[in-house]
Coordinates of C-alpha atoms in Angstrom, one line a residue:
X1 CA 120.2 103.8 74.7
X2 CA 116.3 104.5 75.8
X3 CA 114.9 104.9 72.7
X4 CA 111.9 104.2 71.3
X5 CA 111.4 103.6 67.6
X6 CA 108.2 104.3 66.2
X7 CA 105.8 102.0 64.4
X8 CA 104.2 98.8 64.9
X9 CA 106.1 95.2 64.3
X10 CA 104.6 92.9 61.8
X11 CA 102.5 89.7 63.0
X12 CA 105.1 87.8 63.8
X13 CA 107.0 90.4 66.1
X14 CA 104.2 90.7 67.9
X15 CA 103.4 87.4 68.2
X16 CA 106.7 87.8 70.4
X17 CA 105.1 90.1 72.3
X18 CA 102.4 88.2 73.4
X19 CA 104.4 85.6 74.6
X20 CA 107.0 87.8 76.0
X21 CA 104.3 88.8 78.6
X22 CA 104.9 85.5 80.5
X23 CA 108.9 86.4 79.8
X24 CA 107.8 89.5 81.3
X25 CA 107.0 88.1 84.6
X26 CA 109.6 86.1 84.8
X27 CA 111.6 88.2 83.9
X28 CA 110.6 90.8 86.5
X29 CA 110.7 88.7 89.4
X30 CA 112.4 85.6 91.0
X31 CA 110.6 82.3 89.9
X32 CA 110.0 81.7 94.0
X33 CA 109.2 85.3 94.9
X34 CA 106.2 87.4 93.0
X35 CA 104.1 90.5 93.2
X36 CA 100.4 90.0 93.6
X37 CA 98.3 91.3 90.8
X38 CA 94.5 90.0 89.8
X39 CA 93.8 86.3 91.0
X40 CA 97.7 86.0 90.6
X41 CA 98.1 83.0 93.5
X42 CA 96.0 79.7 94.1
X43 CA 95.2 81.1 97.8
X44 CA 94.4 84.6 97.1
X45 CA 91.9 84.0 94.3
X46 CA 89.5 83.1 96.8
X47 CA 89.6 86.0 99.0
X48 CA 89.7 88.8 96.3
X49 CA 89.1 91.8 99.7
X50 CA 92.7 90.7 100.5
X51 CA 93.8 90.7 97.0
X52 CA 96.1 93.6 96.2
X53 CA 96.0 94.2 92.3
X54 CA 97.7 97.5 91.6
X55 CA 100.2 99.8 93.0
X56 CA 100.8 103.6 91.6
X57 CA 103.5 106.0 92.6
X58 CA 104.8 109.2 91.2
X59 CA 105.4 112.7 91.5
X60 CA 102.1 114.4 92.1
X61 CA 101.4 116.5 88.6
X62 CA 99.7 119.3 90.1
X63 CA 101.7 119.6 93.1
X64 CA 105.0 118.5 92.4
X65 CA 106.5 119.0 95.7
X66 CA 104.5 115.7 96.4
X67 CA 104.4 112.0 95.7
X68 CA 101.4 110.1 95.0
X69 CA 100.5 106.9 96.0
X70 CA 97.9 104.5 95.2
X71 CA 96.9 100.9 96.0
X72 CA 94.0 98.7 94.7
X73 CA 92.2 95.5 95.6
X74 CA 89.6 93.5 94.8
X75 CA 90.1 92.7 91.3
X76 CA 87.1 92.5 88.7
X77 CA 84.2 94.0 90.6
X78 CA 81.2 93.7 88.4
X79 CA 79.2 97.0 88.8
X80 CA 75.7 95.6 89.1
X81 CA 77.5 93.3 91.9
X82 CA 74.8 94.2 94.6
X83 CA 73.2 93.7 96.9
X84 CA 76.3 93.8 99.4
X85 CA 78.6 95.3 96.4
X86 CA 82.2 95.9 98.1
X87 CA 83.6 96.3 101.1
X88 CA 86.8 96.9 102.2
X89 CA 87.7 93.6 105.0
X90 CA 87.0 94.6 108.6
X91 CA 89.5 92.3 110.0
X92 CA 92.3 92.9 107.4
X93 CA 95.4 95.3 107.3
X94 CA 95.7 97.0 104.2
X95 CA 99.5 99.0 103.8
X96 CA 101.8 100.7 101.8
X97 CA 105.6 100.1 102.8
X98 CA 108.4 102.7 101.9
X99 CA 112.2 101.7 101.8
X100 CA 114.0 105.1 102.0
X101 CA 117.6 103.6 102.5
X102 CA 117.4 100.5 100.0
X103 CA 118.0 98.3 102.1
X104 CA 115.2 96.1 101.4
X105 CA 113.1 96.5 104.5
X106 CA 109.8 98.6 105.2
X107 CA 110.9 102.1 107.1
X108 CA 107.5 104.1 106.8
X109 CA 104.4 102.2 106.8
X110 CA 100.8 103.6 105.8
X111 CA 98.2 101.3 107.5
X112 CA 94.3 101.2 106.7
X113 CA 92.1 99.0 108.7
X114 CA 87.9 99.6 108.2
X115 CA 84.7 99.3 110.1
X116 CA 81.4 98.7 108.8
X117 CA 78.4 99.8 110.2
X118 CA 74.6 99.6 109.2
X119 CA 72.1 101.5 109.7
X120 CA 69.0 99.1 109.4
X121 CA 69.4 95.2 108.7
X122 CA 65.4 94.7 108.6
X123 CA 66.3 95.4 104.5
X124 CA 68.5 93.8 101.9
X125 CA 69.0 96.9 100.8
X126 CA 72.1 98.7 100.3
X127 CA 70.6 102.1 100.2
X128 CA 67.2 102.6 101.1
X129 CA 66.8 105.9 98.8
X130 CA 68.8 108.6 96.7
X131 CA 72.4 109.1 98.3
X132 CA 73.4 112.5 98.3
X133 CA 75.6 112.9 101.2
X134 CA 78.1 110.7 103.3
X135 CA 76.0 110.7 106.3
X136 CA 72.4 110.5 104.4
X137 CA 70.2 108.1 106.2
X138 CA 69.2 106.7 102.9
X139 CA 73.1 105.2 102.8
X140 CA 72.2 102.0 104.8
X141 CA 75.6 100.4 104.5
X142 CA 78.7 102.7 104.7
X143 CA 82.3 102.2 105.8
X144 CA 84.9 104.2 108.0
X145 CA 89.1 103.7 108.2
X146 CA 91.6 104.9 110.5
X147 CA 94.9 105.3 108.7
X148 CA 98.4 105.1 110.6
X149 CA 102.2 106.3 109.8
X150 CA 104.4 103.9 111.3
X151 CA 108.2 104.6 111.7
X152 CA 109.8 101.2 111.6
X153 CA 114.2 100.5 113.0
X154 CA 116.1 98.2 110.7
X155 CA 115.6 95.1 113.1
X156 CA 111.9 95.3 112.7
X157 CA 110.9 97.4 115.9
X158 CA 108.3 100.4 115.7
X159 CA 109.9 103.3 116.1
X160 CA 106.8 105.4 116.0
X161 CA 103.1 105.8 115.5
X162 CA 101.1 108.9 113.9
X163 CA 97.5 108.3 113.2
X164 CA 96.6 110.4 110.3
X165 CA 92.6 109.8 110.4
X166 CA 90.1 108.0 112.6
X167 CA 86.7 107.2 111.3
X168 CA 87.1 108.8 107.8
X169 CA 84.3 108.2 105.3
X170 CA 85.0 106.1 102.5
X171 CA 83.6 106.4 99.3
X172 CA 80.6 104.0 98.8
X173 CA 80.3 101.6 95.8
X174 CA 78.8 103.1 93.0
X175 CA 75.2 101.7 92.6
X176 CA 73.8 103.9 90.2
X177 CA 72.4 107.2 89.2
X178 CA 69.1 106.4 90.8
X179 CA 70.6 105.6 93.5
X180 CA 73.4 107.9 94.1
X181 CA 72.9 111.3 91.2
X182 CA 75.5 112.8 92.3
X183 CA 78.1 110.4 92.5
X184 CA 81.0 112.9 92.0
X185 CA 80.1 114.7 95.0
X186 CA 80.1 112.2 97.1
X187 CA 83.8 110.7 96.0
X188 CA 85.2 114.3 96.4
X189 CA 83.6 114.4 99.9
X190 CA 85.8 111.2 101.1
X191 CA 88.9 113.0 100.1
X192 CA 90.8 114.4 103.2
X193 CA 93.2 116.1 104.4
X194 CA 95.5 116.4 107.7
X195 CA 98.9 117.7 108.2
X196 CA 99.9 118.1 104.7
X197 CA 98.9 114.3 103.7
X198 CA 95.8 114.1 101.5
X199 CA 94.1 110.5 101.7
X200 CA 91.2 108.7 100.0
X201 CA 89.3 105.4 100.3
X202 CA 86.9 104.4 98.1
X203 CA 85.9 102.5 94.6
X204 CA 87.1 103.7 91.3
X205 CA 87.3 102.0 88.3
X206 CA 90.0 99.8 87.8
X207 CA 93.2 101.9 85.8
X208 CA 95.4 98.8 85.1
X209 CA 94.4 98.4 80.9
X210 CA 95.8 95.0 79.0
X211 CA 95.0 92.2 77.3
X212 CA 94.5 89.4 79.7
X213 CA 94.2 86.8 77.1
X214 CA 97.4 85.8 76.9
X215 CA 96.3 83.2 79.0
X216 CA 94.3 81.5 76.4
X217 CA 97.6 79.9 74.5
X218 CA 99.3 83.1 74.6
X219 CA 95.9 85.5 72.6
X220 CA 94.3 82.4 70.9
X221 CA 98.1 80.6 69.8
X222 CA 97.4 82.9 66.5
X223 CA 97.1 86.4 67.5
X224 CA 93.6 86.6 67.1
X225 CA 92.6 87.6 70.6
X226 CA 94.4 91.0 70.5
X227 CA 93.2 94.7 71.1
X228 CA 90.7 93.9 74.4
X229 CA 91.3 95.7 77.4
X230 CA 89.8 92.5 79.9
X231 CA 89.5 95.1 82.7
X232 CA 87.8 97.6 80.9
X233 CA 83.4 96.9 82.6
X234 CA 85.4 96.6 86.1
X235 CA 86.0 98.7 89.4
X236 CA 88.2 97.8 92.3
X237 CA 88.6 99.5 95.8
X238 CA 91.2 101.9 96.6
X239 CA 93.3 103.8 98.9
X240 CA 95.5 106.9 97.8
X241 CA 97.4 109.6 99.8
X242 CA 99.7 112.8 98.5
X243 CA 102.6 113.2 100.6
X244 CA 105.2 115.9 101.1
X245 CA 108.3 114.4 99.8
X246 CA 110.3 115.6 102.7
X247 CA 107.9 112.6 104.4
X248 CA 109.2 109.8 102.6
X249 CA 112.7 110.5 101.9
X250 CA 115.6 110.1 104.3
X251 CA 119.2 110.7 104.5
X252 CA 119.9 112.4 101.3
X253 CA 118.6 110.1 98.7
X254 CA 115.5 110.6 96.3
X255 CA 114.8 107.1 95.8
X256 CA 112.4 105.3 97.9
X257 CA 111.0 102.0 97.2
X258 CA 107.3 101.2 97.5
X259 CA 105.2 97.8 97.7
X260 CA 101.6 97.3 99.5
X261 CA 100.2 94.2 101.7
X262 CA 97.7 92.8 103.2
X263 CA 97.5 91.1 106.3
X264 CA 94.4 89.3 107.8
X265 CA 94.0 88.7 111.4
X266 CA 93.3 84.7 112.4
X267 CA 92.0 83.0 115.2
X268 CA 94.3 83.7 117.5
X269 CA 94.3 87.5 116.7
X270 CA 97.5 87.6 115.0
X271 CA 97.6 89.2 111.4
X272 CA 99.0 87.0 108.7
X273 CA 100.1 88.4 105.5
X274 CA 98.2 87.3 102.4
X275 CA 99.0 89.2 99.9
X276 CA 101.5 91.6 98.5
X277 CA 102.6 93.7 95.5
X278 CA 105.0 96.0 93.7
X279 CA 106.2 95.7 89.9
X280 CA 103.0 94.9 87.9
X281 CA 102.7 92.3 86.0
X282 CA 104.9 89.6 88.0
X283 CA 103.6 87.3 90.6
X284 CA 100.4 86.9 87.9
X285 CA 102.9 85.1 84.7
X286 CA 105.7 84.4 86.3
X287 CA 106.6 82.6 89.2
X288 CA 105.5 78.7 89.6
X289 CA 102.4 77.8 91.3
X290 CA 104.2 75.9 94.1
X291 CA 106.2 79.3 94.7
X292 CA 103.1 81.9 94.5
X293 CA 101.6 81.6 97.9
X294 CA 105.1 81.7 99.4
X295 CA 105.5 85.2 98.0
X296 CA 102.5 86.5 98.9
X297 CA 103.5 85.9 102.4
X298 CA 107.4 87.0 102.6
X299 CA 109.4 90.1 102.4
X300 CA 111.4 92.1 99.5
X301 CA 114.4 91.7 102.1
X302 CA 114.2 87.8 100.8
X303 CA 114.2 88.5 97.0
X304 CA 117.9 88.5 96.6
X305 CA 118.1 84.7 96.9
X306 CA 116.1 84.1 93.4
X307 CA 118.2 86.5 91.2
X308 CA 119.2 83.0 89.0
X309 CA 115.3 83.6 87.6
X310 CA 115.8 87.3 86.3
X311 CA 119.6 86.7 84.7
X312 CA 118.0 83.5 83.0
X313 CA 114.5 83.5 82.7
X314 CA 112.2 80.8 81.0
X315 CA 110.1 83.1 78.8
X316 CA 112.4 84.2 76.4
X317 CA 113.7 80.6 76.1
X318 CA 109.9 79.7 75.2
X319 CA 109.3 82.9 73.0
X320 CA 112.3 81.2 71.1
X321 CA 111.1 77.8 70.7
X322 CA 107.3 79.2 69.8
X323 CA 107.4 81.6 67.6
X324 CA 111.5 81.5 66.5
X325 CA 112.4 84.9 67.8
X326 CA 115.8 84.4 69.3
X327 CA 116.3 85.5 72.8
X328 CA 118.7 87.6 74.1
X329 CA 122.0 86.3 75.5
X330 CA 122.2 85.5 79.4
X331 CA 122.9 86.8 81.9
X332 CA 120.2 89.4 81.7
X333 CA 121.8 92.2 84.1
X334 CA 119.6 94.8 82.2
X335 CA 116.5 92.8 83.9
X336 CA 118.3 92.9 87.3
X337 CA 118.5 96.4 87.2
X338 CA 115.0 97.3 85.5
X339 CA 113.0 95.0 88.2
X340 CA 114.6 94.9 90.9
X341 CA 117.9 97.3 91.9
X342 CA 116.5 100.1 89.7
X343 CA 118.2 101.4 87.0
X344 CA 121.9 103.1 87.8
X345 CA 121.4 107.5 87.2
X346 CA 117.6 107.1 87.1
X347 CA 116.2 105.1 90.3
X348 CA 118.7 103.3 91.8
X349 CA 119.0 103.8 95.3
X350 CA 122.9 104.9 96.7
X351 CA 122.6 101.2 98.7
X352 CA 120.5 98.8 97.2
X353 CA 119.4 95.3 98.0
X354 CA 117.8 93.7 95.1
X355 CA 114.4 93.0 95.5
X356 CA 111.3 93.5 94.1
X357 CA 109.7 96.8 94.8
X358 CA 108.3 99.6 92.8
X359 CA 111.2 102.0 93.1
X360 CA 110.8 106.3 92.2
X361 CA 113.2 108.5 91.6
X362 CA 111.4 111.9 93.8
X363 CA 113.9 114.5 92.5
X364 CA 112.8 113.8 88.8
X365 CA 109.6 116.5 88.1
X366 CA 107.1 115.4 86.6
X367 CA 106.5 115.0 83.0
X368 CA 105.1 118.1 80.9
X369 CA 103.7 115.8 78.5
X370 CA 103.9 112.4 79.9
X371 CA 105.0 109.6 77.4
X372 CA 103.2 106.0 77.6
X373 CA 106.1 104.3 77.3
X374 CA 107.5 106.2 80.1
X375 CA 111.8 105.7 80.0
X376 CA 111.9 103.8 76.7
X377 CA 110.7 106.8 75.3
X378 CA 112.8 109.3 76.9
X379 CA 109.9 110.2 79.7
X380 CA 112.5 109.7 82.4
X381 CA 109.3 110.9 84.9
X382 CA 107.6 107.6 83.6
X383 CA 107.9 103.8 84.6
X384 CA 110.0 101.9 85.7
X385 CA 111.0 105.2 87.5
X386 CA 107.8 104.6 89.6
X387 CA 104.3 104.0 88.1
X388 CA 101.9 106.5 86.8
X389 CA 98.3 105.4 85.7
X390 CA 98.7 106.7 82.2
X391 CA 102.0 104.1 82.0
X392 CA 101.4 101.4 79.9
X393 CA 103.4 98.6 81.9
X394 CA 102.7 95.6 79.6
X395 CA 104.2 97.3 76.3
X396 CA 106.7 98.6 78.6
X397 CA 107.6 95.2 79.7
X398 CA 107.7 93.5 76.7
X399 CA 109.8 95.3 75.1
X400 CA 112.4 95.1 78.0
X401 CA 111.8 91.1 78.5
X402 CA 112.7 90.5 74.8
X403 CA 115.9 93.1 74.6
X404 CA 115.1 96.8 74.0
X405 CA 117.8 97.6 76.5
X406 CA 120.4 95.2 74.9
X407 CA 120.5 96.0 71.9
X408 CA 117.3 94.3 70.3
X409 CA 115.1 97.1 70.1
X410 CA 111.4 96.3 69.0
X411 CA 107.6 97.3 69.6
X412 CA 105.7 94.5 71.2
X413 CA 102.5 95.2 72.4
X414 CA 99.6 93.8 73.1
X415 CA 97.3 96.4 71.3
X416 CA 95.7 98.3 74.3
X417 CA 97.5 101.2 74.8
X418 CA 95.3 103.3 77.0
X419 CA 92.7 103.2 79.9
X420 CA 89.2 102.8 78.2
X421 CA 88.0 105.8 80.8
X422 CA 90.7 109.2 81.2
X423 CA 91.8 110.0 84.3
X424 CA 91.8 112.8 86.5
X425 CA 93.5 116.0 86.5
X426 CA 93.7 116.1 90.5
X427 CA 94.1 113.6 93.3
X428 CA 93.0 111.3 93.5
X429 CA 93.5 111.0 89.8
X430 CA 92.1 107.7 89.0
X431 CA 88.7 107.6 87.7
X432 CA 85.7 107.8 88.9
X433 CA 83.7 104.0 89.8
X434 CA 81.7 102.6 86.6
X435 CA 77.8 102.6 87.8
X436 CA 76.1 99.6 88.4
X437 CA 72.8 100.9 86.6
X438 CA 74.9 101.2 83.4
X439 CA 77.3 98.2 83.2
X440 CA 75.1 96.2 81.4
X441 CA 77.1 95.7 78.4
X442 CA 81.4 95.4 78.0
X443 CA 82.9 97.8 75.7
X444 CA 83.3 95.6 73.2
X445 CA 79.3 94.5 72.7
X446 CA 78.7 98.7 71.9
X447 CA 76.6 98.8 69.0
X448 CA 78.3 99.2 65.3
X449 CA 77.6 102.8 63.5
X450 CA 74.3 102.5 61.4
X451 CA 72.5 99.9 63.6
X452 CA 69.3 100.9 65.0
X453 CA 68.6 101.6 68.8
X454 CA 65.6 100.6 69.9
X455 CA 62.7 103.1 70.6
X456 CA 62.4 102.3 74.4
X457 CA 64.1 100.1 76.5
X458 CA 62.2 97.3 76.9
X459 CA 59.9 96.5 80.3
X460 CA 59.6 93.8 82.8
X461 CA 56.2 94.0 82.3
X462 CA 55.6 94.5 78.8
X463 CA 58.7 91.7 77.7
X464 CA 60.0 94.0 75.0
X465 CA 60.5 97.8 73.9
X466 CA 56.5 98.8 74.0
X467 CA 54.7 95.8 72.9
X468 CA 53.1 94.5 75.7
X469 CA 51.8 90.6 74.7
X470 CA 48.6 89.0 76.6
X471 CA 50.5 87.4 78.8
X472 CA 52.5 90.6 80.0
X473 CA 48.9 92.1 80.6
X474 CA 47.6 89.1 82.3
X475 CA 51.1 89.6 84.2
X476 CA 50.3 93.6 84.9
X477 CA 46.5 92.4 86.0
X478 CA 47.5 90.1 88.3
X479 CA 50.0 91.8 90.2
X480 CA 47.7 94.6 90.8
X481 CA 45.4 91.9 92.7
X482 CA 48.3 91.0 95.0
X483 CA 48.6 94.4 96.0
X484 CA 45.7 94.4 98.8
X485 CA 46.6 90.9 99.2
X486 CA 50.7 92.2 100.0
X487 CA 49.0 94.6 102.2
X488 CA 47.3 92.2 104.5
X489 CA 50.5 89.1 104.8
X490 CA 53.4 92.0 104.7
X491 CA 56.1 92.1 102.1
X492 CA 57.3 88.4 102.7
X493 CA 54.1 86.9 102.0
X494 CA 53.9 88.6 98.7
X495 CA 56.8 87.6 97.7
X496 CA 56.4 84.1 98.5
X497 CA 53.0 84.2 96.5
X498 CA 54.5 85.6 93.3
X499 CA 56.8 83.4 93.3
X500 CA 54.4 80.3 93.9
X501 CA 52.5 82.2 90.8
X502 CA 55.7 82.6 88.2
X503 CA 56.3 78.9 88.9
X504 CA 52.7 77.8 88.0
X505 CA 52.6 80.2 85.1
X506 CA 55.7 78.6 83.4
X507 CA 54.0 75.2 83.9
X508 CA 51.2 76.6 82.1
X509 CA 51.2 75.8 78.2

């Protein structure tokens, strides 16, 4: 029945597909419950450090005994976003919840929360000098996190505490080879371990790969805005650990559910959730805007009251009316049990409660050679039997939103089939941070084959690549008289006198 039929669908097919995104959502989740993705919510669009975007789990490749985890926030971090770049939020909770009985409610719980520290704040600066170490006194800003296992009864009580790491390193924003050369060594040097659990915090670059221009009348209402992976110039932060199965899993049963929060504390001390997130690809297109913030802040044991909006989603109803592809018949059971009981032999828990959660399947190995359509194309290692980076959810979605597992089998897609940068071979696996020195351009502005590069990059005080104009050496000249003059005031009188001077020179005819 999980097949996958080679070759592309004509225009019109995937015309379905782009539309079937939004059926996607709605198809994955309940129209008043959602995940959190990027800038899913009205609330948590303005405070992206609480904004979860991603979650990952699977069975570790290389050491198959384990499951990986991984959880992202902060969506679309420009690289060259200095001079504070981006933090991890000292007064949030970040978490990754396990449900090893089904039953809808967290029974393990990883907790991050993070200090920031400074080492000078006489400078803007966020390093001072080349980074080649954790602890080099050129790293002026840095960040530490202690990280928790919490054991949680079915009422809600903790059962138990361990805490796994206390003022571990994390991996600083990447600002740019001048500043950090070395940048791989000093990701590798965050990643820890401690009684069998490896753990990392840190920026990567951001593995989620689509199209997010759907949102511009479903790809330009024509198809013409197609093929663009949106997140491919953007990092986000992270947190990952590798855990012995025998950690996660209880009772007997492989399957464990898995969905990450974020909580900040208010005024009174408390922590409020703000945020939280397990299927991809659901809070973001599917549930209504009155319903979003309400998610963020509620509990997969809740989900079970909005199955109605899986059997009988809206999408395929408006795929219909748009673009004439008929939609399958209701109820949609195969959408109940694809997003949110798991799927019955593959990673359906023995007891399940539906609810939204990114459910895995531990006693499947992993994948010899992993399959980006994951389940639909026989890679039962792949999602929705958890989430691996190389899984490409939106196809994956599609297809299922308008009918691959009824009996309407087709290929929608939205043309970006793989992460722009490859991943690692070993945990943490995702890749490492773009550099701010070298995002000036997005993928899509690379230069065509035959055009010429210039000879040298151009100059801020020559204007362009190697010919300096008068006014550029009239620019060199007079900076060289401020130098005595910077001397004498200190650095924030110079500045305040080449600035006076740029503005009188662009009076100047």
């Amino acid at each position: 029945m999980l097949q996958h039929r080679p070759g592309r669908a004509g225009p019109r097919v995937v015309a379905a597909a782009v539309a079937a995104v939004t059926v996607t959502a709605l198809a994955l989740a309940p129209t008043a419950a959602t995940a959190s993705s990027h800038r899913e919510a009205p609330t948590i669009a303005g405070f992206p450090q609480y904004d979860n975007t991603d979650v990952y789990a699977f069975v570790s490749p290389d050491k198959p005994d384990s499951v990986t985890v991984i959880a992202n926030w902060i969506p679309f971090e420009e690289p060259a976003g200095g001079p504070n770049f981006y933090p991890f939020a000292t007064d949030a909770r970040y978490e990754i919840n396990v449900d090893n009985n089904g039953d809808a409610k967290r029974d393990v719980t990883y907790r991050w929360q993070f200090t920031s520290k400074y080492a000078s704040q006489d400078t803007f600066l966020y390093n001072t000098g080349p980074v080649t170490s954790l602890d080099d006194p050129d790293l002026n800003f840095w960040q530490t996190y202690r990280l928790d296992e919490i054991q949680w009864a079915p009422d809600g009580s903790e059962t138990g505490r361990t805490m796994l790491a206390e003022a571990l390193p994390v991996a600083p924003s990447n600002v740019g080879a001048a500043s950090m050369p070395d940048y791989r060594k000093l990701r590798d040097r965050a990643i820890r371990s401690k009684d069998g659990v490896t753990m990392f915090a840190g920026q990567t670059e951001d593995p989620f790969f689509l199209d997010l221009r759907l949102f511009d009348v479903l790809y330009g209402g024509d198809l013409s805005e197609v093929g663009n992976d949106t997140l491919a110039p953007y990092n986000v932060n992270s947190v990952a650990l590798q855990l012995p199965k025998s950690r996660l899993v209880r009772g007997g049963d492989p399957v464990i559910g898995i969905w990450s929060t974020t909580s900040r504390r208010d005024a009174s001390g408390e922590y409020v959730q703000m945020s939280r997130l397990g299927m991809p690809l659901v809070n973001e297109v599917v549930v209504p805007v009155r319903d979003k913030d309400r998610f963020n802040a509620s509990s997969p044991s809740g989900d079970s009251a909005f199955v109605k909006s899986v059997t009988d989603p809206e999408v395929p109803r408006l795929i219909e009316k748009i673009y004439k592809i008929k939609s399958p018949a209701t109820p949609r059971q195969d959408l109940v049990q694809a997003f949110l009981t798991g799927v019955p032999g593959l990673n359906q828990p023995r007891q399940v409660t539906p609810s939204e959660q990114l459910r895995l399947n531990t006693s499947i190995p992993p994948a010899a050679s992993p399959k980006r359509l994951g389940v639909l194309e026989g890679d039962k290692a792949g999602f929705p039997n958890g989430r691996r980076l190389t899984d490409d959810v939106v196809d994956i979605t599609l297809q299922v939103v308008d009918g691959e597992l009824v009996g309407s089998p087709n290929d929608l897609g939205d043309a970006v089939d793989t992460n722009d940068t490859s991943f690692e071979k070993s945990f943490p696996y995702v890749a490492l941070p773009k550099a701010g020195a070298s995002s000036g351009a997005s993928p899509s502005k690379t230069p065509q084959a035959g055009a010429s590069a210039p000879s040298a990059a151009p100059s801020m005080l020559t204007g362009d690549a190697g010919n300096p104009s008068p006014a550029a050496n009239a620019s060199a000249a007079e900076m060289s008289d401020l130098v005595p003059l910077g001397a004498a005031v200190g650095g924030a009188g110079l500045l305040a006198f080449g600035a006076a001077w740029l503005w009188r020179r662009r009076r100047t005819p």
